[in-house]
Coordinates of C-alpha atoms and ligand atoms in Angstrom, one line a residue:
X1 CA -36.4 -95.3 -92.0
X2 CA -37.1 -93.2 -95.3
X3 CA -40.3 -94.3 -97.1
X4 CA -40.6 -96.4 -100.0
X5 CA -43.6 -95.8 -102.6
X6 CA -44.8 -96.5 -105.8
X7 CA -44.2 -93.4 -108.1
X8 CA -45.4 -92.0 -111.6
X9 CA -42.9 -89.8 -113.1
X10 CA -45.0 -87.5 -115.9
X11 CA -42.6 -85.6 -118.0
X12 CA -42.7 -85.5 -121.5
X13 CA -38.5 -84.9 -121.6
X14 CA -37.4 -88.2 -121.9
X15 CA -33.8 -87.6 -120.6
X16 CA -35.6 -86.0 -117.4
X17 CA -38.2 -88.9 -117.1
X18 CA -35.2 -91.3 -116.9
X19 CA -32.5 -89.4 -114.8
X20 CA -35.6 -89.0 -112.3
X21 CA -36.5 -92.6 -112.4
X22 CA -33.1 -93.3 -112.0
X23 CA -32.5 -92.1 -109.0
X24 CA -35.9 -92.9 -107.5
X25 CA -35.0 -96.4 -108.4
X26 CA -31.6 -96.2 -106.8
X27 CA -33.6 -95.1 -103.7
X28 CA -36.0 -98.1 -103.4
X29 CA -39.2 -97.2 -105.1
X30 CA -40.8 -98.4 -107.8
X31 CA -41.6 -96.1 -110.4
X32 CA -44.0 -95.8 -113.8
X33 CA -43.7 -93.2 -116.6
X34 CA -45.8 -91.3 -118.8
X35 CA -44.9 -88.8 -121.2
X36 CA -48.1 -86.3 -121.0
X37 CA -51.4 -85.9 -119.0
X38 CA -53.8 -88.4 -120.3
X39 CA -51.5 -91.3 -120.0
X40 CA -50.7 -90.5 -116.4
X41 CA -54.6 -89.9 -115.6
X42 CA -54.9 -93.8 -117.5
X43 CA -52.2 -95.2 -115.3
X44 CA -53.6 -93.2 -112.0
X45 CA -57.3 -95.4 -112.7
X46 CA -55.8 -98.7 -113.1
X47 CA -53.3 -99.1 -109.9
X48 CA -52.8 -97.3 -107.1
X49 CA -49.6 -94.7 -106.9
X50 CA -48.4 -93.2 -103.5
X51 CA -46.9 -90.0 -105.6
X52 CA -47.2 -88.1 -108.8
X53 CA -44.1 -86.2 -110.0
X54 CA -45.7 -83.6 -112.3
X55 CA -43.9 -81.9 -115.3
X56 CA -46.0 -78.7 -115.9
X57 CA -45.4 -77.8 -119.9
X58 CA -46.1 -80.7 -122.1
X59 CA -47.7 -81.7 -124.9
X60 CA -51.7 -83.0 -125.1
X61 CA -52.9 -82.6 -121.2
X62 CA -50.6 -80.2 -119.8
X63 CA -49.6 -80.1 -115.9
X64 CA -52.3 -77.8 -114.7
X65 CA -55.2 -79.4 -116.6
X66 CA -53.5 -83.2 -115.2
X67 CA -53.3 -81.4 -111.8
X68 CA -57.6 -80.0 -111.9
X69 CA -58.3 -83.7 -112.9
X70 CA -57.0 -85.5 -109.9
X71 CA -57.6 -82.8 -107.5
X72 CA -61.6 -83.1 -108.8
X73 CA -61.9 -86.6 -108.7
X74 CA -62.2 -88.1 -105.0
X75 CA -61.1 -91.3 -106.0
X76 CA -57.7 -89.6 -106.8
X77 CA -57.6 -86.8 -104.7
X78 CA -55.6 -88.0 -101.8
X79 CA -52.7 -88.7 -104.2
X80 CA -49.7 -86.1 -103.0
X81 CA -48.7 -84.4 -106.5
X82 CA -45.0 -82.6 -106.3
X83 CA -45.0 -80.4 -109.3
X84 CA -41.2 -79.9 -111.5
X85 CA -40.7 -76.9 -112.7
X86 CA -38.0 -75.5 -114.5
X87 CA -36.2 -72.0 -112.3
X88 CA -38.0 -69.9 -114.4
X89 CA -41.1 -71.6 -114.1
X90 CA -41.5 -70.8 -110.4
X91 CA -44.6 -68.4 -110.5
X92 CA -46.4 -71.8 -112.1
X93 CA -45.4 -74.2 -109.4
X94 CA -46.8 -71.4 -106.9
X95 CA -49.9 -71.8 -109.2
X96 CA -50.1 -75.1 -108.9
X97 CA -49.5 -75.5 -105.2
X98 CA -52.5 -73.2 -105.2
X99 CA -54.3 -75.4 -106.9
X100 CA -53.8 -78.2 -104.5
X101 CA -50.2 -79.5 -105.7
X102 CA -48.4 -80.8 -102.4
X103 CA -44.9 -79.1 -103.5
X104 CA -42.2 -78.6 -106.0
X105 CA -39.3 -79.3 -107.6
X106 CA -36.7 -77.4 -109.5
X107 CA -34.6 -78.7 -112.1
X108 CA -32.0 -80.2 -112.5
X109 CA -32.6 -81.9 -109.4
X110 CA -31.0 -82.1 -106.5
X111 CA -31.0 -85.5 -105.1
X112 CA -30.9 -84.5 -101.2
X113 CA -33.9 -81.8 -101.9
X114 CA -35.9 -84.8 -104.1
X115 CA -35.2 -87.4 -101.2
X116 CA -36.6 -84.8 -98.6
X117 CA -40.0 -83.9 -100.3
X118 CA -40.5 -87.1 -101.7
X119 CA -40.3 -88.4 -98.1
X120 CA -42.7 -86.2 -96.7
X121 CA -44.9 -86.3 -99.0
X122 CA -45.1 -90.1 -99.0
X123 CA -45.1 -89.8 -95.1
X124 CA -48.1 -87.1 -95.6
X125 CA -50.2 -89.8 -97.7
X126 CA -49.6 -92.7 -95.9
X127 CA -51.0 -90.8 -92.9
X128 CA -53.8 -90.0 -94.7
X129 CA -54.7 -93.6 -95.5
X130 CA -54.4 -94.3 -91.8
X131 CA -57.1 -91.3 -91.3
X132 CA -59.7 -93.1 -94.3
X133 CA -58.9 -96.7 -92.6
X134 CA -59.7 -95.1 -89.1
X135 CA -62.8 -93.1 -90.2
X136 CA -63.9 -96.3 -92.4
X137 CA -63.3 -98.6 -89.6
X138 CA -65.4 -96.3 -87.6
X139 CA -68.3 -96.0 -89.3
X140 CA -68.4 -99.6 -89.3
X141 CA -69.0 -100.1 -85.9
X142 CA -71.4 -96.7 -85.9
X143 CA -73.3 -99.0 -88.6
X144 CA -73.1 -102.4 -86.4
X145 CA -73.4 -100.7 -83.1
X146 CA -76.6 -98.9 -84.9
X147 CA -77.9 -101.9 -86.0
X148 CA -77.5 -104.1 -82.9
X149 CA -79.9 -101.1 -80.5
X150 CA -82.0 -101.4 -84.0
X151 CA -82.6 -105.0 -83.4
X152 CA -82.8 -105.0 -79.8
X153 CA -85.2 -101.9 -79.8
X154 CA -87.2 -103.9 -82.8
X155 CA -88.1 -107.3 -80.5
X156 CA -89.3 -104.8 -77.9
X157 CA -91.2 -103.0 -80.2
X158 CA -93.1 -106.2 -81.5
X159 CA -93.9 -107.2 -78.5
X160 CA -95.7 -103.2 -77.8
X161 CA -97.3 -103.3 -81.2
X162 CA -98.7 -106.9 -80.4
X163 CA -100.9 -105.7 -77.5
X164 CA -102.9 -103.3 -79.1
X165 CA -103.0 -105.3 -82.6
X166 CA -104.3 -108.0 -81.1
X167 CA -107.3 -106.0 -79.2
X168 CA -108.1 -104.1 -82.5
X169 CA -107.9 -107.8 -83.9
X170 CA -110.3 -109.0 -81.2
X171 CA -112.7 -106.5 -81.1
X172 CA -113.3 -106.8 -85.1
X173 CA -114.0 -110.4 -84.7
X174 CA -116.5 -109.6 -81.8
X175 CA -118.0 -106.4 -83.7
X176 CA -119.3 -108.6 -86.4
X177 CA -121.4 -110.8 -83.8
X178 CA -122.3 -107.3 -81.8
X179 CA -123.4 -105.9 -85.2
X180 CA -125.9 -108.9 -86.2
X181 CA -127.4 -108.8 -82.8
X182 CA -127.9 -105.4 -82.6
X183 CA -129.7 -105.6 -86.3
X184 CA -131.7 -108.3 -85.5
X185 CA -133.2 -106.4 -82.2
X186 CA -133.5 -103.5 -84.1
X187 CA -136.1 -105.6 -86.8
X188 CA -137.2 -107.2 -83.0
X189 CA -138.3 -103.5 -81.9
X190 CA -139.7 -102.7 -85.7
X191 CA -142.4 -105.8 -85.5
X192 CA -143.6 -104.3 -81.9
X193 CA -144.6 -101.1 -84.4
X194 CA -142.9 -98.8 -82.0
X195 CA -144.8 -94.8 -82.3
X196 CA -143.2 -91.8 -83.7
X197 CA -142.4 -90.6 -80.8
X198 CA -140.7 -93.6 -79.2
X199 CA -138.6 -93.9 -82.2
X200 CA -137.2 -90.5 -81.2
X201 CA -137.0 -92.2 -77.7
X202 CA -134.7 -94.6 -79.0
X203 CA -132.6 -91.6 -81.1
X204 CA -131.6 -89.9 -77.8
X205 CA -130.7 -93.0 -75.9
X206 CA -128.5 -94.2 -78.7
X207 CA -126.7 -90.2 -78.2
X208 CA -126.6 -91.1 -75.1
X209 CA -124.7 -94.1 -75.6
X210 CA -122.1 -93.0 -77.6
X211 CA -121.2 -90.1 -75.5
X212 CA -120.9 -92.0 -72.7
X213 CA -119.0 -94.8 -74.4
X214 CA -116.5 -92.0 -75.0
X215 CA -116.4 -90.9 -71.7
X216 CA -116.6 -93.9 -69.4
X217 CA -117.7 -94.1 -65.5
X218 CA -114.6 -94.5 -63.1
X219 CA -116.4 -95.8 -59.9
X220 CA -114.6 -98.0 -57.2
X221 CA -115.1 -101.3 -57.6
X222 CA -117.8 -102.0 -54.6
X223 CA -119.9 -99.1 -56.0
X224 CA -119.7 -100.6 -59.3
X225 CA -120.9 -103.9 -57.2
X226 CA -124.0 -102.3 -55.7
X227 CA -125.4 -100.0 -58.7
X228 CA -125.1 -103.3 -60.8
X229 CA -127.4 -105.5 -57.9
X230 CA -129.9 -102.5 -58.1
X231 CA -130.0 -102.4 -61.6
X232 CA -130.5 -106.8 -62.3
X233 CA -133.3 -106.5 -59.1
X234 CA -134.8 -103.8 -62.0
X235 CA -134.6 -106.3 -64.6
X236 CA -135.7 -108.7 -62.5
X237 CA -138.7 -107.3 -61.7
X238 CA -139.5 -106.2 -65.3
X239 CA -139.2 -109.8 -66.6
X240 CA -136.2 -109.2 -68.4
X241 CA -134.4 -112.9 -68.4
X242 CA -130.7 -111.9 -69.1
X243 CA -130.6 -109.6 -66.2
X244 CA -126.9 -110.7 -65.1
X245 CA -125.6 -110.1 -68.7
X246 CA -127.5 -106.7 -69.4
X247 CA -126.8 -105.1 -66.0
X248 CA -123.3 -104.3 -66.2
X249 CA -123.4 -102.6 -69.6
X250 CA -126.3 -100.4 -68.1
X251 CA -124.2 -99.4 -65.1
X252 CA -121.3 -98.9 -67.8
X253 CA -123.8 -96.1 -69.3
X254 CA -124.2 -94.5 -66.1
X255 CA -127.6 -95.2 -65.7
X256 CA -129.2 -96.0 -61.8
X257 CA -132.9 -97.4 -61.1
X258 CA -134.7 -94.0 -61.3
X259 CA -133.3 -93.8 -65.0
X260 CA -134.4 -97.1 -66.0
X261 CA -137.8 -96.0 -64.7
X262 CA -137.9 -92.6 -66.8
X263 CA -136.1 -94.2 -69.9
X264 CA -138.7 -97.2 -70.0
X265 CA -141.6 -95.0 -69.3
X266 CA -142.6 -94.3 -72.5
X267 CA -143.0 -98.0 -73.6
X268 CA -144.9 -100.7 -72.8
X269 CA -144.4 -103.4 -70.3
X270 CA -144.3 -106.1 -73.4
X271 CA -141.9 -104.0 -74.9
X272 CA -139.3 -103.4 -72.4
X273 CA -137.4 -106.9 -73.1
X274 CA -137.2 -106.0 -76.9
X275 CA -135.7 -102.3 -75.5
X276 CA -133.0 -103.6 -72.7
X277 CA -131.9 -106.1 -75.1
X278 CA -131.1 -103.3 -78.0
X279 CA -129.9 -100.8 -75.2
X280 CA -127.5 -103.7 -74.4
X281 CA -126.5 -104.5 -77.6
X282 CA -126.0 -100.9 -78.7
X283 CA -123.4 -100.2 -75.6
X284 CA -121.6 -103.1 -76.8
X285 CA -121.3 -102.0 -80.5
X286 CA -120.0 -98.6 -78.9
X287 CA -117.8 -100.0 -76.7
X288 CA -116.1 -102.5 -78.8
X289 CA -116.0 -99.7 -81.7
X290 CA -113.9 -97.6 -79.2
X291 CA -111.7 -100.9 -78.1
X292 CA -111.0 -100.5 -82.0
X293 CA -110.1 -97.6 -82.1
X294 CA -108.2 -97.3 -79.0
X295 CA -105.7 -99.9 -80.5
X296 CA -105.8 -98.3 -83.7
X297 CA -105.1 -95.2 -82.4
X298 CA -102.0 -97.1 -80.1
X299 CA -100.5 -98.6 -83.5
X300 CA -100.4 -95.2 -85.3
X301 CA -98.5 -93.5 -82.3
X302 CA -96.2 -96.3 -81.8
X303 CA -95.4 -96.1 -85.6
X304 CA -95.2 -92.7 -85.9
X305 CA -92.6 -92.6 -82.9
X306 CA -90.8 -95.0 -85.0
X307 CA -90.8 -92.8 -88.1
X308 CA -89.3 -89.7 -85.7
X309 CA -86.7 -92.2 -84.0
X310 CA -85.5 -93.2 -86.8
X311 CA -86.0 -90.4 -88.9
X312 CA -87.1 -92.5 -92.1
X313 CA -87.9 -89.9 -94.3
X314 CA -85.6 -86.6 -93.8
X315 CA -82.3 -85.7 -94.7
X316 CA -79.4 -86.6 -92.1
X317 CA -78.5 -82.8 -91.3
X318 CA -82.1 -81.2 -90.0
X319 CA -84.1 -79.3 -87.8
X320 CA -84.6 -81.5 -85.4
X321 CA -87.2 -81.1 -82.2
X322 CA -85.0 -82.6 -79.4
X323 CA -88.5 -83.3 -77.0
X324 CA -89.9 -85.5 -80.4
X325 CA -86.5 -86.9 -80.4
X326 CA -86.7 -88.1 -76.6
X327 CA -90.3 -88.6 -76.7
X328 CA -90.2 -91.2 -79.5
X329 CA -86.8 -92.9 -77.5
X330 CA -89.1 -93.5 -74.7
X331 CA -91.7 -95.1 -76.7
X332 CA -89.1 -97.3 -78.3
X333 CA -87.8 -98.2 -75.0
X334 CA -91.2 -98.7 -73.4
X335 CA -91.0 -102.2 -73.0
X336 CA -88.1 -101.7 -71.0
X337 CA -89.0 -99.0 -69.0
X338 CA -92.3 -100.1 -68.0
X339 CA -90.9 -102.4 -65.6
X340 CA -90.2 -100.4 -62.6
X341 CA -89.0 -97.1 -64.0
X342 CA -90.8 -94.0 -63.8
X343 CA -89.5 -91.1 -66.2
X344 CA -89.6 -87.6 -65.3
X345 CA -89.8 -85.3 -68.2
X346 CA -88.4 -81.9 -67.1
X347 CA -88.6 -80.2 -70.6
X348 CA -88.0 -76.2 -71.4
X349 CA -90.8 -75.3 -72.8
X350 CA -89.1 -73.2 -74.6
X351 CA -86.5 -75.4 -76.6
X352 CA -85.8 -74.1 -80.2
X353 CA -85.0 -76.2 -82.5
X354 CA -81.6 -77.3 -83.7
X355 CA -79.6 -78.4 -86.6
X356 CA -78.6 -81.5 -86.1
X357 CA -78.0 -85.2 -87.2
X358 CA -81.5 -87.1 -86.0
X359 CA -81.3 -90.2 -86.1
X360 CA -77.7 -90.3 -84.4
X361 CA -78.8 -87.9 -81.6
X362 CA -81.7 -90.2 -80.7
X363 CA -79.0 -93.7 -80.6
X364 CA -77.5 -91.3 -78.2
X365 CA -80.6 -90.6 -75.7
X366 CA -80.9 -94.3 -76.5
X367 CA -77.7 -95.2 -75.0
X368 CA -77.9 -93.5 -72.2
X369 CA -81.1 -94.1 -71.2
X370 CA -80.1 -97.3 -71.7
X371 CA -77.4 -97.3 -69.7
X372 CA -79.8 -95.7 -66.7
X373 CA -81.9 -99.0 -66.7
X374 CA -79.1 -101.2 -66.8
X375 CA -77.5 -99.2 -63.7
X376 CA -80.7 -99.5 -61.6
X377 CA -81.9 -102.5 -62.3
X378 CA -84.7 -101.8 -63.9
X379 CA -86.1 -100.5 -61.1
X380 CA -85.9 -96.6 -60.2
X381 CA -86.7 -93.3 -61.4
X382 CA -85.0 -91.6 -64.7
X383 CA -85.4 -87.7 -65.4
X384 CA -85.0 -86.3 -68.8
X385 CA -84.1 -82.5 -68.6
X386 CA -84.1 -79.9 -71.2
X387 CA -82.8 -76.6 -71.3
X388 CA -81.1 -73.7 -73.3
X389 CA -77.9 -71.8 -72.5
X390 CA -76.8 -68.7 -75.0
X391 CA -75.6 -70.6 -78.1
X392 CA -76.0 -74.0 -76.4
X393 CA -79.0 -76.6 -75.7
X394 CA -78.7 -79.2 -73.3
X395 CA -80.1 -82.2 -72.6
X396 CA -79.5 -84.0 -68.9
X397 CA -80.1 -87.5 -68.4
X398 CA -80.3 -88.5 -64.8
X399 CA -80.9 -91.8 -62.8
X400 CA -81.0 -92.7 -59.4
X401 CA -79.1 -95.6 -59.5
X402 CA -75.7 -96.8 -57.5
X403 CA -73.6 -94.1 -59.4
X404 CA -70.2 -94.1 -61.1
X405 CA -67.0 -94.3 -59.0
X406 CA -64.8 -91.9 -60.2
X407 CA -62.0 -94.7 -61.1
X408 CA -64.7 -96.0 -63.8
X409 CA -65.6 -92.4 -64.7
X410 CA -62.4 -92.0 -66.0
X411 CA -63.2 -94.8 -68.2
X412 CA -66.6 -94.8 -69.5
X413 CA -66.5 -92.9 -72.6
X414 CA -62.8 -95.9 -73.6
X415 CA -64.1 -98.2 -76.4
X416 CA -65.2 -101.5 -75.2
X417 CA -65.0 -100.2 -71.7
X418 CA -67.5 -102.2 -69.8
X419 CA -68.7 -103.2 -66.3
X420 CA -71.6 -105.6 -67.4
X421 CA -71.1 -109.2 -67.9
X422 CA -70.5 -110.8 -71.4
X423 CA -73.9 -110.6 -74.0
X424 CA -75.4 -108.0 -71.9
X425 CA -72.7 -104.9 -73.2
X426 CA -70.0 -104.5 -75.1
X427 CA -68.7 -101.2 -74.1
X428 CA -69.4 -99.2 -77.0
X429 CA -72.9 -97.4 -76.3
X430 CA -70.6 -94.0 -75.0
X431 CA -67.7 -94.1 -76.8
X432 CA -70.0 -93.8 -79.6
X433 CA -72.2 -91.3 -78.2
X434 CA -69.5 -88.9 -77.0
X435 CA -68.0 -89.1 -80.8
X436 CA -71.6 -88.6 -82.0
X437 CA -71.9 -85.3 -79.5
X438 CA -68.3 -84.1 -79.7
X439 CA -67.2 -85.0 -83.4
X440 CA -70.2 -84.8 -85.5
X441 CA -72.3 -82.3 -83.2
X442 CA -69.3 -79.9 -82.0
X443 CA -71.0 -80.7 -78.4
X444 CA -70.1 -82.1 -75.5
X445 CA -70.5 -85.0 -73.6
X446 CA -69.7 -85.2 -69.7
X447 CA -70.9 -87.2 -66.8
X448 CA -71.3 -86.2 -62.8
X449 CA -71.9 -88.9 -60.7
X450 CA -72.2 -89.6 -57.1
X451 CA -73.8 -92.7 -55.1
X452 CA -77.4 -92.3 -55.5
X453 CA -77.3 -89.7 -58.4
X454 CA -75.4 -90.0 -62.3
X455 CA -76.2 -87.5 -64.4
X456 CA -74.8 -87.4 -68.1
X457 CA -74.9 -84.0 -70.0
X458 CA -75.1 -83.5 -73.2
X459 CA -74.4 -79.9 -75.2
X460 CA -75.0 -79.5 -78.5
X461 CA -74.6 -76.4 -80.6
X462 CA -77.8 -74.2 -81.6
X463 CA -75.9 -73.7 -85.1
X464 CA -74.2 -76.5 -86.3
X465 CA -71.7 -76.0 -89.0
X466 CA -71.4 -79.0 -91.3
X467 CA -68.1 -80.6 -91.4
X468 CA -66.0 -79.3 -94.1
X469 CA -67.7 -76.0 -94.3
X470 CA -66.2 -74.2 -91.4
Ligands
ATP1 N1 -76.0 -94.4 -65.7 C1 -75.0 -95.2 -65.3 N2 -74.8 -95.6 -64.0 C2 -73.8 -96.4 -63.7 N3 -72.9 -96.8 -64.5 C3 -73.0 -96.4 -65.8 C4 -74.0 -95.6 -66.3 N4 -73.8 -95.4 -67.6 C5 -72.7 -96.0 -67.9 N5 -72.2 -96.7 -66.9 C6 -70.9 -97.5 -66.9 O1 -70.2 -97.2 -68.0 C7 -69.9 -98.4 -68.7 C8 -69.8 -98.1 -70.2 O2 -71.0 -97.8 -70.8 P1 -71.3 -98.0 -72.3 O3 -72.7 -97.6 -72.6 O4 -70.2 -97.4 -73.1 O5 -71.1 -99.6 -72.5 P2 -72.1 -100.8 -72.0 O6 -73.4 -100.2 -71.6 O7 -71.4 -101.5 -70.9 O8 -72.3 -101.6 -73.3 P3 -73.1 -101.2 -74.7 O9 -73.6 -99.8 -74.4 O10 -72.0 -101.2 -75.8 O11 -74.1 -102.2 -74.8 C9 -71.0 -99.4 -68.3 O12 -70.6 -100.7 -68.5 C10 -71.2 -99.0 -66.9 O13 -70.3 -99.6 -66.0
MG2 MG1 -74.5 -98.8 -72.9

């Protein structure tokens, strides 16, 4: 069946405006007129038209300069124009096709040649609708799909940012009773009116301190047992009354009975208690300072990873590090992971960097990463592979899980292809990967599988040329 459109005749030849219109009415369409440029431009903003039927000489705005203004403008530019040009006025409509016109017509016209070009052309623009629907309806679900791993990946990451938040928390609250203690045994050793030299005394046991707060003891649990009895006999013996409470932090700072012996030597026996109570207090200060920091430090990574996942600050097309890429997808997946999956990192060393959309390449890694947990059961071994081949890069994600048969192979990368049960996938996370890979990367996406082994590859360029520049 032939198309039907709306049509704007522009001619400023009022005998052609109306044979044309005419004839287009005859054939089902419903047609406007305008006599020169402007007018047609005014008509072109306020409804939509399927086709423009273009005279070329007229009056005010003339054909070519109507033409450059709805080829510039993207609002109009999908807009078929079919230019009408007198015989002799054929080296103009060539001009004009060159200038993005979609074809022409000679006058007079001939009804079977209007009918044809007409009908293509309307064909040619309705397609092109289709193609904007598609590719709007597609980002859609990019944007939704994008979204729903954003919120999923966000309760997850809460709950990673809690732990450490919560100790830097904790260790503030317990600093500020540390700290006063620490002072007031400080003013505790000042009234014994400690010498010179056992000032200095104190100076290198607090070095002491902090270096080995930074670079704590790993002994087995029954030595840490035994070296803590031998130290609280020590205090015992000394007359120091919290023995139970001060031992452990001494053992903690590596010392053993023959250092409490040199380390007290230069004091007094009535000073001693005053001295194991600020040595105490001083590993505690340390210690919880490096708890602090610690969980500090934590926050800051897990925030930063967040920054490179998602790529906050940059533009979408960039030079992108794929290791920081799957580096920051496993932080973001942590939660998830840590429950019975180790990850192999089998990275090239030598990986250059790519051009490449960020952001979308890590919702891929996320996907299928994803996808590996799911398989396994949260329980198995994933390996992340990197390597570099000519003009390509590719990244392997493997799992050790119950595999693919090949029936579902043929099926994974379908839209809203899925094997798990309703609210746990909707069958989109590699239908949108593969068009994020093979569309928008010029890559490719393919998956081996075998019980016991999947493996999905992905290629991506080394040089990507941007859409609509190749
Ligand atoms: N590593 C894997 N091992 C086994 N099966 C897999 C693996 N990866 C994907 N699949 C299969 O492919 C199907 C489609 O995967 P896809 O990621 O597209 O959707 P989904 O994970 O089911 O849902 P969504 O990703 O939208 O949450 C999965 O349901 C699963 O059956
Ligand atoms: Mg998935």
């Amino acid at each position: 069946m032939a198309e039907r459109g709306k049509i704007l005749v522009v001619d400023d030849n009022r005998v052609n405006r109306l044979t044309l219109s005419r004839s287009l009415e005859a054939e089902g369409h419903q047609v406007a007129l305008a006599e020169e440029g402007q007018q047609a431009l005014d008509l072109l903003y306020q409804e939509p038209f399927e086709v423009v039927l273009l005279d070329i000489l007229m009056p005010g705005l003339d054909g070519y300069q109507t033409l450059g203004r709805i080829k510039a403008d993207p609002e109009l530019c999908d807009i078929p124009v079919i230019v009408i040009s007198a015989l002799d006025e054929l080296d103009s409509a060539v001009r004009c096709i060159e200038m993005g016109a979609e074809d022409y017509l000679s006058k007079p016209f001939n009804p079977v040649l209007l009918r044809a070009r007409l009908g293509a052309s309307l064909q040619r623009k309705k397609l092109r609708d289709l193609e904007k629907a598609f590719l709007q309806q597609e980002f859609a679900l990019r944007q939704n799909e994008k979204l729903a791993t954003l919120g999923r990946l966000s309760a997850g990451m809460a709950h990673e940012l809690n732990n450490p938040a919560a100790a830097a928390q904790r260790g503030a609250a317990q600093m500020q009773i540390a700290f006063a203690r620490l002072q007031e045994t400080l003013v505790g050793l000042g009234h014994q009116g400690l010498s010179g030299p056992q000032w200095e005394s104190l100076g290198d046991l607090d070095r002491q301190a902090r270096a080995k707060v930074q670079q704590p003891l790993r002994l087995e649990p029954l030595e840490t047992s035994d070296r803590t009895v031998e130290l609280e006999d020590w205090l015992e013996d000394h007359q120091i009354e919290n023995a139970w409470e001060v031992a452990p932090n001494l053992v903690n700072l590596g010392y053993r009975r023959g250092d409490l012996e040199s380390l007290s030597a230069p004091f007094t026996q009535s000073q001693l208690p005053a001295l194991m109570e600020w040595l105490n207090c001083t590993y505690v200060v340390y210690n919880l300072l490096e708890e602090i920091g610690t969980g500090s430090r934590h926050i800051s990574e897990i925030v930063k990873a967040l920054k490179t996942y998602s790529y906050l600050d940059q533009a979408p097309l960039q030079s992108v590090n794929l290791h920081e890429g799957l580096d920051s997808t496993l932080v973001m997946l942590h939660s998830r992971l840590k429950q019975g999956v180790t990850v192999h990192r089998q990275y090239d060393p030598n990986l250059p960097t790519i051009q490449a959309y960020g952001s979308e390449l890590n919702q891929v890694w996320t996907n299928l990463i994803e996808n590996a947990i799911d398989a396994m059961n949260g329980q198995g071994s994933i390996t992340l592979r990197t390597r570099h081949d000519g003009q390509w890069v590719i990244v392997e994600v493997e799992d050790d899980g119950p595999g693919i048969s090949a029936e579902v192979q043929s099926r994974v990368f379908d839209p809203f292809f899925t094997t798990k049960p309703p609210g746990k996938g909707i069958g989109m996370g590699l239908n949108i990967s593969h068009n994020t890979v093979v569309q928008k990367h010029q890559g490719r996406l393919e998956v081996f599988s075998q019980p016991g082994q999947t493996r999905f590859e992905v290629r991506l360029p080394l040089h990507l040329v941007p859409a609509g520049t190749a």
